[in-house]
Amino acid sequence: MKYAQDEMRGLYFEDLKEGMTGSFEKTITDTDIIAFADITGDTNPIHLNEKFASETIFKGRIAHG
């Protein structure tokens, strides 16, 4: 049985059964990237600078790994 993120929130550990699955989806925003850089100190321009990142093999900014 597959559960969406909102359905999983109401379950306790003892509610989980073998074979159950769940999923989570998140669209990464500019705010997420900036917040992660602030928290971790990883200010690599590949994450934060579009002009710099556009000149790399990625052709644009990428989210932290």
mmCIF file with all atom_site columns, N, CA and C in Angstrom:
data_model
loop_
_atom_site.group_PDB
_atom_site.id
_atom_site.type_symbol
_atom_site.label_atom_id
_atom_site.label_alt_id
_atom_site.label_comp_id
_atom_site.label_asym_id
_atom_site.label_entity_id
_atom_site.label_seq_id
_atom_site.pdbx_PDB_ins_code
_atom_site.Cartn_x
_atom_site.Cartn_y
_atom_site.Cartn_z
_atom_site.occupancy
_atom_site.B_iso_or_equiv
_atom_site.pdbx_formal_charge
_atom_site.auth_seq_id
_atom_site.auth_comp_id
_atom_site.auth_asym_id
_atom_site.auth_atom_id
_atom_site.pdbx_PDB_model_num
ATOM 1   N N  . MET A 1 1  ? 0.848  -1.169 0.000   1.00 0.00 ? 1  MET A N  1
ATOM 2   C CA . MET A 1 1  ? 0.000  0.000  0.000   1.00 0.00 ? 1  MET A CA 1
ATOM 3   C C  . MET A 1 1  ? 0.898  1.240  0.000   1.00 0.00 ? 1  MET A C  1
ATOM 4   N N  . LYS A 1 2  ? 0.612  2.174  -0.897  1.00 0.00 ? 2  LYS A N  1
ATOM 5   C CA . LYS A 1 2  ? 1.420  3.384  -1.011  1.00 0.00 ? 2  LYS A CA 1
ATOM 6   C C  . LYS A 1 2  ? 0.682  4.563  -0.377  1.00 0.00 ? 2  LYS A C  1
ATOM 7   N N  . TYR A 1 3  ? 1.427  5.378  0.353   1.00 0.00 ? 3  TYR A N  1
ATOM 8   C CA . TYR A 1 3  ? 0.857  6.535  1.039   1.00 0.00 ? 3  TYR A CA 1
ATOM 9   C C  . TYR A 1 3  ? 1.527  7.798  0.535   1.00 0.00 ? 3  TYR A C  1
ATOM 10  N N  . ALA A 1 4  ? 0.759  8.853  0.404   1.00 0.00 ? 4  ALA A N  1
ATOM 11  C CA . ALA A 1 4  ? 1.309  10.168 0.067   1.00 0.00 ? 4  ALA A CA 1
ATOM 12  C C  . ALA A 1 4  ? 1.853  10.795 1.345   1.00 0.00 ? 4  ALA A C  1
ATOM 13  N N  . GLN A 1 5  ? 2.619  11.856 1.183   1.00 0.00 ? 5  GLN A N  1
ATOM 14  C CA . GLN A 1 5  ? 3.261  12.525 2.314   1.00 0.00 ? 5  GLN A CA 1
ATOM 15  C C  . GLN A 1 5  ? 2.263  12.892 3.410   1.00 0.00 ? 5  GLN A C  1
ATOM 16  N N  . ASP A 1 6  ? 1.149  13.498 3.052   1.00 0.00 ? 6  ASP A N  1
ATOM 17  C CA . ASP A 1 6  ? 0.173  13.926 4.057   1.00 0.00 ? 6  ASP A CA 1
ATOM 18  C C  . ASP A 1 6  ? -0.432 12.746 4.802   1.00 0.00 ? 6  ASP A C  1
ATOM 19  N N  . GLU A 1 7  ? -0.633 11.627 4.125   1.00 0.00 ? 7  GLU A N  1
ATOM 20  C CA . GLU A 1 7  ? -1.200 10.448 4.774   1.00 0.00 ? 7  GLU A CA 1
ATOM 21  C C  . GLU A 1 7  ? -0.225 9.834  5.775   1.00 0.00 ? 7  GLU A C  1
ATOM 22  N N  . MET A 1 8  ? 1.080  9.924  5.485   1.00 0.00 ? 8  MET A N  1
ATOM 23  C CA . MET A 1 8  ? 2.100  9.331  6.355   1.00 0.00 ? 8  MET A CA 1
ATOM 24  C C  . MET A 1 8  ? 2.216  10.093 7.669   1.00 0.00 ? 8  MET A C  1
ATOM 25  N N  . ARG A 1 9  ? 1.875  11.365 7.675   1.00 0.00 ? 9  ARG A N  1
ATOM 26  C CA . ARG A 1 9  ? 2.032  12.172 8.888   1.00 0.00 ? 9  ARG A CA 1
ATOM 27  C C  . ARG A 1 9  ? 1.195  11.647 10.045  1.00 0.00 ? 9  ARG A C  1
ATOM 28  N N  . GLY A 1 10 ? 0.068  11.000 9.753   1.00 0.00 ? 10 GLY A N  1
ATOM 29  C CA . GLY A 1 10 ? -0.814 10.530 10.813  1.00 0.00 ? 10 GLY A CA 1
ATOM 30  C C  . GLY A 1 10 ? -0.464 9.159  11.344  1.00 0.00 ? 10 GLY A C  1
ATOM 31  N N  . LEU A 1 11 ? 0.608  8.568  10.841  1.00 0.00 ? 11 LEU A N  1
ATOM 32  C CA . LEU A 1 11 ? 0.973  7.216  11.250  1.00 0.00 ? 11 LEU A CA 1
ATOM 33  C C  . LEU A 1 11 ? 2.060  7.240  12.320  1.00 0.00 ? 11 LEU A C  1
ATOM 34  N N  . TYR A 1 12 ? 1.934  6.334  13.262  1.00 0.00 ? 12 TYR A N  1
ATOM 35  C CA . TYR A 1 12 ? 2.968  6.119  14.270  1.00 0.00 ? 12 TYR A CA 1
ATOM 36  C C  . TYR A 1 12 ? 3.814  4.920  13.859  1.00 0.00 ? 12 TYR A C  1
ATOM 37  N N  . PHE A 1 13 ? 4.957  4.770  14.476  1.00 0.00 ? 13 PHE A N  1
ATOM 38  C CA . PHE A 1 13 ? 5.852  3.666  14.145  1.00 0.00 ? 13 PHE A CA 1
ATOM 39  C C  . PHE A 1 13 ? 5.111  2.331  14.180  1.00 0.00 ? 13 PHE A C  1
ATOM 40  N N  . GLU A 1 14 ? 4.298  2.136  15.203  1.00 0.00 ? 14 GLU A N  1
ATOM 41  C CA . GLU A 1 14 ? 3.595  0.853  15.342  1.00 0.00 ? 14 GLU A CA 1
ATOM 42  C C  . GLU A 1 14 ? 2.515  0.648  14.275  1.00 0.00 ? 14 GLU A C  1
ATOM 43  N N  . ASP A 1 15 ? 2.163  1.697  13.532  1.00 0.00 ? 15 ASP A N  1
ATOM 44  C CA . ASP A 1 15 ? 1.202  1.575  12.437  1.00 0.00 ? 15 ASP A CA 1
ATOM 45  C C  . ASP A 1 15 ? 1.850  1.045  11.159  1.00 0.00 ? 15 ASP A C  1
ATOM 46  N N  . LEU A 1 16 ? 3.169  1.126  11.082  1.00 0.00 ? 16 LEU A N  1
ATOM 47  C CA . LEU A 1 16 ? 3.867  0.724  9.864   1.00 0.00 ? 16 LEU A CA 1
ATOM 48  C C  . LEU A 1 16 ? 3.890  -0.791 9.727   1.00 0.00 ? 16 LEU A C  1
ATOM 49  N N  . LYS A 1 17 ? 3.671  -1.243 8.498   1.00 0.00 ? 17 LYS A N  1
ATOM 50  C CA . LYS A 1 17 ? 3.652  -2.681 8.198   1.00 0.00 ? 17 LYS A CA 1
ATOM 51  C C  . LYS A 1 17 ? 4.604  -2.945 7.036   1.00 0.00 ? 17 LYS A C  1
ATOM 52  N N  . GLU A 1 18 ? 5.122  -4.150 6.997   1.00 0.00 ? 18 GLU A N  1
ATOM 53  C CA . GLU A 1 18 ? 5.999  -4.564 5.907   1.00 0.00 ? 18 GLU A CA 1
ATOM 54  C C  . GLU A 1 18 ? 5.272  -4.385 4.586   1.00 0.00 ? 18 GLU A C  1
ATOM 55  N N  . GLY A 1 19 ? 5.979  -3.822 3.610   1.00 0.00 ? 19 GLY A N  1
ATOM 56  C CA . GLY A 1 19 ? 5.420  -3.624 2.284   1.00 0.00 ? 19 GLY A CA 1
ATOM 57  C C  . GLY A 1 19 ? 4.831  -2.241 2.057   1.00 0.00 ? 19 GLY A C  1
ATOM 58  N N  . MET A 1 20 ? 4.629  -1.483 3.119   1.00 0.00 ? 20 MET A N  1
ATOM 59  C CA . MET A 1 20 ? 4.115  -0.126 2.962   1.00 0.00 ? 20 MET A CA 1
ATOM 60  C C  . MET A 1 20 ? 5.206  0.749  2.348   1.00 0.00 ? 20 MET A C  1
ATOM 61  N N  . THR A 1 21 ? 4.811  1.697  1.539   1.00 0.00 ? 21 THR A N  1
ATOM 62  C CA . THR A 1 21 ? 5.762  2.642  0.960   1.00 0.00 ? 21 THR A CA 1
ATOM 63  C C  . THR A 1 21 ? 5.214  4.051  1.134   1.00 0.00 ? 21 THR A C  1
ATOM 64  N N  . GLY A 1 22 ? 6.073  4.995  1.010   1.00 0.00 ? 22 GLY A N  1
ATOM 65  C CA . GLY A 1 22 ? 5.678  6.393  1.094   1.00 0.00 ? 22 GLY A CA 1
ATOM 66  C C  . GLY A 1 22 ? 6.503  7.199  0.114   1.00 0.00 ? 22 GLY A C  1
ATOM 67  N N  . SER A 1 23 ? 6.084  8.410  -0.132  1.00 0.00 ? 23 SER A N  1
ATOM 68  C CA . SER A 1 23 ? 6.834  9.269  -1.046  1.00 0.00 ? 23 SER A CA 1
ATOM 69  C C  . SER A 1 23 ? 6.811  10.701 -0.546  1.00 0.00 ? 23 SER A C  1
ATOM 70  N N  . PHE A 1 24 ? 7.772  11.454 -1.017  1.00 0.00 ? 24 PHE A N  1
ATOM 71  C CA . PHE A 1 24 ? 7.900  12.866 -0.660  1.00 0.00 ? 24 PHE A CA 1
ATOM 72  C C  . PHE A 1 24 ? 8.400  13.603 -1.895  1.00 0.00 ? 24 PHE A C  1
ATOM 73  N N  . GLU A 1 25 ? 7.796  14.703 -2.231  1.00 0.00 ? 25 GLU A N  1
ATOM 74  C CA . GLU A 1 25 ? 8.248  15.529 -3.341  1.00 0.00 ? 25 GLU A CA 1
ATOM 75  C C  . GLU A 1 25 ? 8.439  16.959 -2.856  1.00 0.00 ? 25 GLU A C  1
ATOM 76  N N  . LYS A 1 26 ? 9.451  17.616 -3.399  1.00 0.00 ? 26 LYS A N  1
ATOM 77  C CA . LYS A 1 26 ? 9.734  18.998 -3.022  1.00 0.00 ? 26 LYS A CA 1
ATOM 78  C C  . LYS A 1 26 ? 10.343 19.692 -4.221  1.00 0.00 ? 26 LYS A C  1
ATOM 79  N N  . THR A 1 27 ? 9.811  20.828 -4.572  1.00 0.00 ? 27 THR A N  1
ATOM 80  C CA . THR A 1 27 ? 10.423 21.676 -5.585  1.00 0.00 ? 27 THR A CA 1
ATOM 81  C C  . THR A 1 27 ? 11.421 22.585 -4.872  1.00 0.00 ? 27 THR A C  1
ATOM 82  N N  . ILE A 1 28 ? 12.677 22.524 -5.305  1.00 0.00 ? 28 ILE A N  1
ATOM 83  C CA . ILE A 1 28 ? 13.725 23.317 -4.687  1.00 0.00 ? 28 ILE A CA 1
ATOM 84  C C  . ILE A 1 28 ? 13.629 24.745 -5.215  1.00 0.00 ? 28 ILE A C  1
ATOM 85  N N  . THR A 1 29 ? 13.543 25.701 -4.310  1.00 0.00 ? 29 THR A N  1
ATOM 86  C CA . THR A 1 29 ? 13.427 27.109 -4.685  1.00 0.00 ? 29 THR A CA 1
ATOM 87  C C  . THR A 1 29 ? 14.740 27.846 -4.427  1.00 0.00 ? 29 THR A C  1
ATOM 88  N N  . ASP A 1 30 ? 14.809 29.045 -4.951  1.00 0.00 ? 30 ASP A N  1
ATOM 89  C CA . ASP A 1 30 ? 15.970 29.899 -4.703  1.00 0.00 ? 30 ASP A CA 1
ATOM 90  C C  . ASP A 1 30 ? 16.144 30.128 -3.198  1.00 0.00 ? 30 ASP A C  1
ATOM 91  N N  . THR A 1 31 ? 15.036 30.307 -2.501  1.00 0.00 ? 31 THR A N  1
ATOM 92  C CA . THR A 1 31 ? 15.078 30.505 -1.044  1.00 0.00 ? 31 THR A CA 1
ATOM 93  C C  . THR A 1 31 ? 15.696 29.290 -0.349  1.00 0.00 ? 31 THR A C  1
ATOM 94  N N  . ASP A 1 32 ? 15.352 28.079 -0.802  1.00 0.00 ? 32 ASP A N  1
ATOM 95  C CA . ASP A 1 32 ? 15.932 26.856 -0.233  1.00 0.00 ? 32 ASP A CA 1
ATOM 96  C C  . ASP A 1 32 ? 17.447 26.834 -0.420  1.00 0.00 ? 32 ASP A C  1
ATOM 97  N N  . ILE A 1 33 ? 17.900 27.177 -1.613  1.00 0.00 ? 33 ILE A N  1
ATOM 98  C CA . ILE A 1 33 ? 19.341 27.142 -1.917  1.00 0.00 ? 33 ILE A CA 1
ATOM 99  C C  . ILE A 1 33 ? 20.096 28.158 -1.066  1.00 0.00 ? 33 ILE A C  1
ATOM 100 N N  . ILE A 1 34 ? 19.556 29.343 -0.973  1.00 0.00 ? 34 ILE A N  1
ATOM 101 C CA . ILE A 1 34 ? 20.210 30.393 -0.179  1.00 0.00 ? 34 ILE A CA 1
ATOM 102 C C  . ILE A 1 34 ? 20.224 30.009 1.302   1.00 0.00 ? 34 ILE A C  1
ATOM 103 N N  . ALA A 1 35 ? 19.123 29.486 1.802   1.00 0.00 ? 35 ALA A N  1
ATOM 104 C CA . ALA A 1 35 ? 19.062 29.071 3.208   1.00 0.00 ? 35 ALA A CA 1
ATOM 105 C C  . ALA A 1 35 ? 20.066 27.954 3.478   1.00 0.00 ? 35 ALA A C  1
ATOM 106 N N  . PHE A 1 36 ? 20.168 26.986 2.561   1.00 0.00 ? 36 PHE A N  1
ATOM 107 C CA . PHE A 1 36 ? 21.124 25.885 2.756   1.00 0.00 ? 36 PHE A CA 1
ATOM 108 C C  . PHE A 1 36 ? 22.559 26.423 2.756   1.00 0.00 ? 36 PHE A C  1
ATOM 109 N N  . ALA A 1 37 ? 22.852 27.333 1.853   1.00 0.00 ? 37 ALA A N  1
ATOM 110 C CA . ALA A 1 37 ? 24.193 27.933 1.811   1.00 0.00 ? 37 ALA A CA 1
ATOM 111 C C  . ALA A 1 37 ? 24.490 28.672 3.108   1.00 0.00 ? 37 ALA A C  1
ATOM 112 N N  . ASP A 1 38 ? 23.516 29.400 3.622   1.00 0.00 ? 38 ASP A N  1
ATOM 113 C CA . ASP A 1 38 ? 23.699 30.130 4.885   1.00 0.00 ? 38 ASP A CA 1
ATOM 114 C C  . ASP A 1 38 ? 23.951 29.177 6.050   1.00 0.00 ? 38 ASP A C  1
ATOM 115 N N  . ILE A 1 39 ? 23.192 28.105 6.111   1.00 0.00 ? 39 ILE A N  1
ATOM 116 C CA . ILE A 1 39 ? 23.305 27.155 7.229   1.00 0.00 ? 39 ILE A CA 1
ATOM 117 C C  . ILE A 1 39 ? 24.621 26.395 7.185   1.00 0.00 ? 39 ILE A C  1
ATOM 118 N N  . THR A 1 40 ? 25.031 25.966 5.978   1.00 0.00 ? 40 THR A N  1
ATOM 119 C CA . THR A 1 40 ? 26.210 25.099 5.856   1.00 0.00 ? 40 THR A CA 1
ATOM 120 C C  . THR A 1 40 ? 27.505 25.854 5.609   1.00 0.00 ? 40 THR A C  1
ATOM 121 N N  . GLY A 1 41 ? 27.388 27.095 5.137   1.00 0.00 ? 41 GLY A N  1
ATOM 122 C CA . GLY A 1 41 ? 28.592 27.839 4.775   1.00 0.00 ? 41 GLY A CA 1
ATOM 123 C C  . GLY A 1 41 ? 29.097 27.482 3.389   1.00 0.00 ? 41 GLY A C  1
ATOM 124 N N  . ASP A 1 42 ? 28.374 26.622 2.653   1.00 0.00 ? 42 ASP A N  1
ATOM 125 C CA . ASP A 1 42 ? 28.776 26.243 1.301   1.00 0.00 ? 42 ASP A CA 1
ATOM 126 C C  . ASP A 1 42 ? 28.280 27.309 0.336   1.00 0.00 ? 42 ASP A C  1
ATOM 127 N N  . THR A 1 43 ? 29.140 28.278 0.057   1.00 0.00 ? 43 THR A N  1
ATOM 128 C CA . THR A 1 43 ? 28.780 29.381 -0.825  1.00 0.00 ? 43 THR A CA 1
ATOM 129 C C  . THR A 1 43 ? 29.437 29.247 -2.197  1.00 0.00 ? 43 THR A C  1
ATOM 130 N N  . ASN A 1 44 ? 29.667 28.030 -2.618  1.00 0.00 ? 44 ASN A N  1
ATOM 131 C CA . ASN A 1 44 ? 30.230 27.769 -3.936  1.00 0.00 ? 44 ASN A CA 1
ATOM 132 C C  . ASN A 1 44 ? 29.364 28.476 -4.982  1.00 0.00 ? 44 ASN A C  1
ATOM 133 N N  . PRO A 1 45 ? 29.970 29.245 -5.886  1.00 0.00 ? 45 PRO A N  1
ATOM 134 C CA . PRO A 1 45 ? 29.191 29.991 -6.869  1.00 0.00 ? 45 PRO A CA 1
ATOM 135 C C  . PRO A 1 45 ? 28.382 29.119 -7.823  1.00 0.00 ? 45 PRO A C  1
ATOM 136 N N  . ILE A 1 46 ? 28.679 27.856 -7.944  1.00 0.00 ? 46 ILE A N  1
ATOM 137 C CA . ILE A 1 46 ? 27.879 26.955 -8.780  1.00 0.00 ? 46 ILE A CA 1
ATOM 138 C C  . ILE A 1 46 ? 26.433 26.886 -8.273  1.00 0.00 ? 46 ILE A C  1
ATOM 139 N N  . HIS A 1 47 ? 26.263 27.161 -6.984  1.00 0.00 ? 47 HIS A N  1
ATOM 140 C CA . HIS A 1 47 ? 24.930 27.138 -6.378  1.00 0.00 ? 47 HIS A CA 1
ATOM 141 C C  . HIS A 1 47 ? 24.270 28.521 -6.364  1.00 0.00 ? 47 HIS A C  1
ATOM 142 N N  . LEU A 1 48 ? 25.083 29.567 -6.281  1.00 0.00 ? 48 LEU A N  1
ATOM 143 C CA . LEU A 1 48 ? 24.552 30.894 -5.989  1.00 0.00 ? 48 LEU A CA 1
ATOM 144 C C  . LEU A 1 48 ? 24.683 31.931 -7.105  1.00 0.00 ? 48 LEU A C  1
ATOM 145 N N  . ASN A 1 49 ? 25.556 31.701 -8.058  1.00 0.00 ? 49 ASN A N  1
ATOM 146 C CA . ASN A 1 49 ? 25.842 32.722 -9.064  1.00 0.00 ? 49 ASN A CA 1
ATOM 147 C C  . ASN A 1 49 ? 25.493 32.208 -10.459 1.00 0.00 ? 49 ASN A C  1
ATOM 148 N N  . GLU A 1 50 ? 24.389 32.699 -11.013 1.00 0.00 ? 50 GLU A N  1
ATOM 149 C CA . GLU A 1 50 ? 23.916 32.220 -12.322 1.00 0.00 ? 50 GLU A CA 1
ATOM 150 C C  . GLU A 1 50 ? 24.935 32.461 -13.426 1.00 0.00 ? 50 GLU A C  1
ATOM 151 N N  . LYS A 1 51 ? 25.569 33.642 -13.444 1.00 0.00 ? 51 LYS A N  1
ATOM 152 C CA . LYS A 1 51 ? 26.560 33.939 -14.501 1.00 0.00 ? 51 LYS A CA 1
ATOM 153 C C  . LYS A 1 51 ? 27.723 32.958 -14.435 1.00 0.00 ? 51 LYS A C  1
ATOM 154 N N  . PHE A 1 52 ? 28.268 32.755 -13.248 1.00 0.00 ? 52 PHE A N  1
ATOM 155 C CA . PHE A 1 52 ? 29.359 31.790 -13.083 1.00 0.00 ? 52 PHE A CA 1
ATOM 156 C C  . PHE A 1 52 ? 28.900 30.396 -13.500 1.00 0.00 ? 52 PHE A C  1
ATOM 157 N N  . ALA A 1 53 ? 27.760 29.974 -12.989 1.00 0.00 ? 53 ALA A N  1
ATOM 158 C CA . ALA A 1 53 ? 27.273 28.613 -13.235 1.00 0.00 ? 53 ALA A CA 1
ATOM 159 C C  . ALA A 1 53 ? 26.951 28.364 -14.701 1.00 0.00 ? 53 ALA A C  1
ATOM 160 N N  . SER A 1 54 ? 26.530 29.415 -15.418 1.00 0.00 ? 54 SER A N  1
ATOM 161 C CA . SER A 1 54 ? 26.186 29.243 -16.835 1.00 0.00 ? 54 SER A CA 1
ATOM 162 C C  . SER A 1 54 ? 27.396 28.899 -17.685 1.00 0.00 ? 54 SER A C  1
ATOM 163 N N  . GLU A 1 55 ? 28.587 29.168 -17.178 1.00 0.00 ? 55 GLU A N  1
ATOM 164 C CA . GLU A 1 55 ? 29.818 28.882 -17.907 1.00 0.00 ? 55 GLU A CA 1
ATOM 165 C C  . GLU A 1 55 ? 30.429 27.533 -17.529 1.00 0.00 ? 55 GLU A C  1
ATOM 166 N N  . THR A 1 56 ? 29.710 26.736 -16.746 1.00 0.00 ? 56 THR A N  1
ATOM 167 C CA . THR A 1 56 ? 30.192 25.409 -16.348 1.00 0.00 ? 56 THR A CA 1
ATOM 168 C C  . THR A 1 56 ? 29.504 24.333 -17.184 1.00 0.00 ? 56 THR A C  1
ATOM 169 N N  . ILE A 1 57 ? 29.889 23.085 -16.967 1.00 0.00 ? 57 ILE A N  1
ATOM 170 C CA . ILE A 1 57 ? 29.264 21.969 -17.698 1.00 0.00 ? 57 ILE A CA 1
ATOM 171 C C  . ILE A 1 57 ? 27.775 21.849 -17.388 1.00 0.00 ? 57 ILE A C  1
ATOM 172 N N  . PHE A 1 58 ? 27.327 22.443 -16.286 1.00 0.00 ? 58 PHE A N  1
ATOM 173 C CA . PHE A 1 58 ? 25.923 22.344 -15.906 1.00 0.00 ? 58 PHE A CA 1
ATOM 174 C C  . PHE A 1 58 ? 25.047 23.365 -16.616 1.00 0.00 ? 58 PHE A C  1
ATOM 175 N N  . LYS A 1 59 ? 25.670 24.416 -17.164 1.00 0.00 ? 59 LYS A N  1
ATOM 176 C CA . LYS A 1 59 ? 24.975 25.475 -17.918 1.00 0.00 ? 59 LYS A CA 1
ATOM 177 C C  . LYS A 1 59 ? 23.979 26.258 -17.066 1.00 0.00 ? 59 LYS A C  1
ATOM 178 N N  . GLY A 1 60 ? 24.136 26.212 -15.743 1.00 0.00 ? 60 GLY A N  1
ATOM 179 C CA . GLY A 1 60 ? 23.276 26.965 -14.842 1.00 0.00 ? 60 GLY A CA 1
ATOM 180 C C  . GLY A 1 60 ? 23.484 26.514 -13.418 1.00 0.00 ? 60 GLY A C  1
ATOM 181 N N  . ARG A 1 61 ? 22.854 27.236 -12.505 1.00 0.00 ? 61 ARG A N  1
ATOM 182 C CA . ARG A 1 61 ? 22.987 26.916 -11.087 1.00 0.00 ? 61 ARG A CA 1
ATOM 183 C C  . ARG A 1 61 ? 22.435 25.519 -10.789 1.00 0.00 ? 61 ARG A C  1
ATOM 184 N N  . ILE A 1 62 ? 23.034 24.881 -9.808  1.00 0.00 ? 62 ILE A N  1
ATOM 185 C CA . ILE A 1 62 ? 22.565 23.577 -9.352  1.00 0.00 ? 62 ILE A CA 1
ATOM 186 C C  . ILE A 1 62 ? 22.370 23.618 -7.835  1.00 0.00 ? 62 ILE A C  1
ATOM 187 N N  . ALA A 1 63 ? 21.464 22.790 -7.370  1.00 0.00 ? 63 ALA A N  1
ATOM 188 C CA . ALA A 1 63 ? 21.224 22.681 -5.925  1.00 0.00 ? 63 ALA A CA 1
ATOM 189 C C  . ALA A 1 63 ? 22.382 21.953 -5.264  1.00 0.00 ? 63 ALA A C  1
ATOM 190 N N  . HIS A 1 64 ? 22.581 22.211 -4.004  1.00 0.00 ? 64 HIS A N  1
ATOM 191 C CA . HIS A 1 64 ? 23.595 21.488 -3.226  1.00 0.00 ? 64 HIS A CA 1
ATOM 192 C C  . HIS A 1 64 ? 23.282 19.990 -3.274  1.00 0.00 ? 64 HIS A C  1
ATOM 193 N N  . GLY A 1 65 ? 24.334 19.197 -3.297  1.00 0.00 ? 65 GLY A N  1
ATOM 194 C CA . GLY A 1 65 ? 24.173 17.742 -3.380  1.00 0.00 ? 65 GLY A CA 1
ATOM 195 C C  . GLY A 1 65 ? 23.791 17.147 -2.092  1.00 0.00 ? 65 GLY A C  1
#
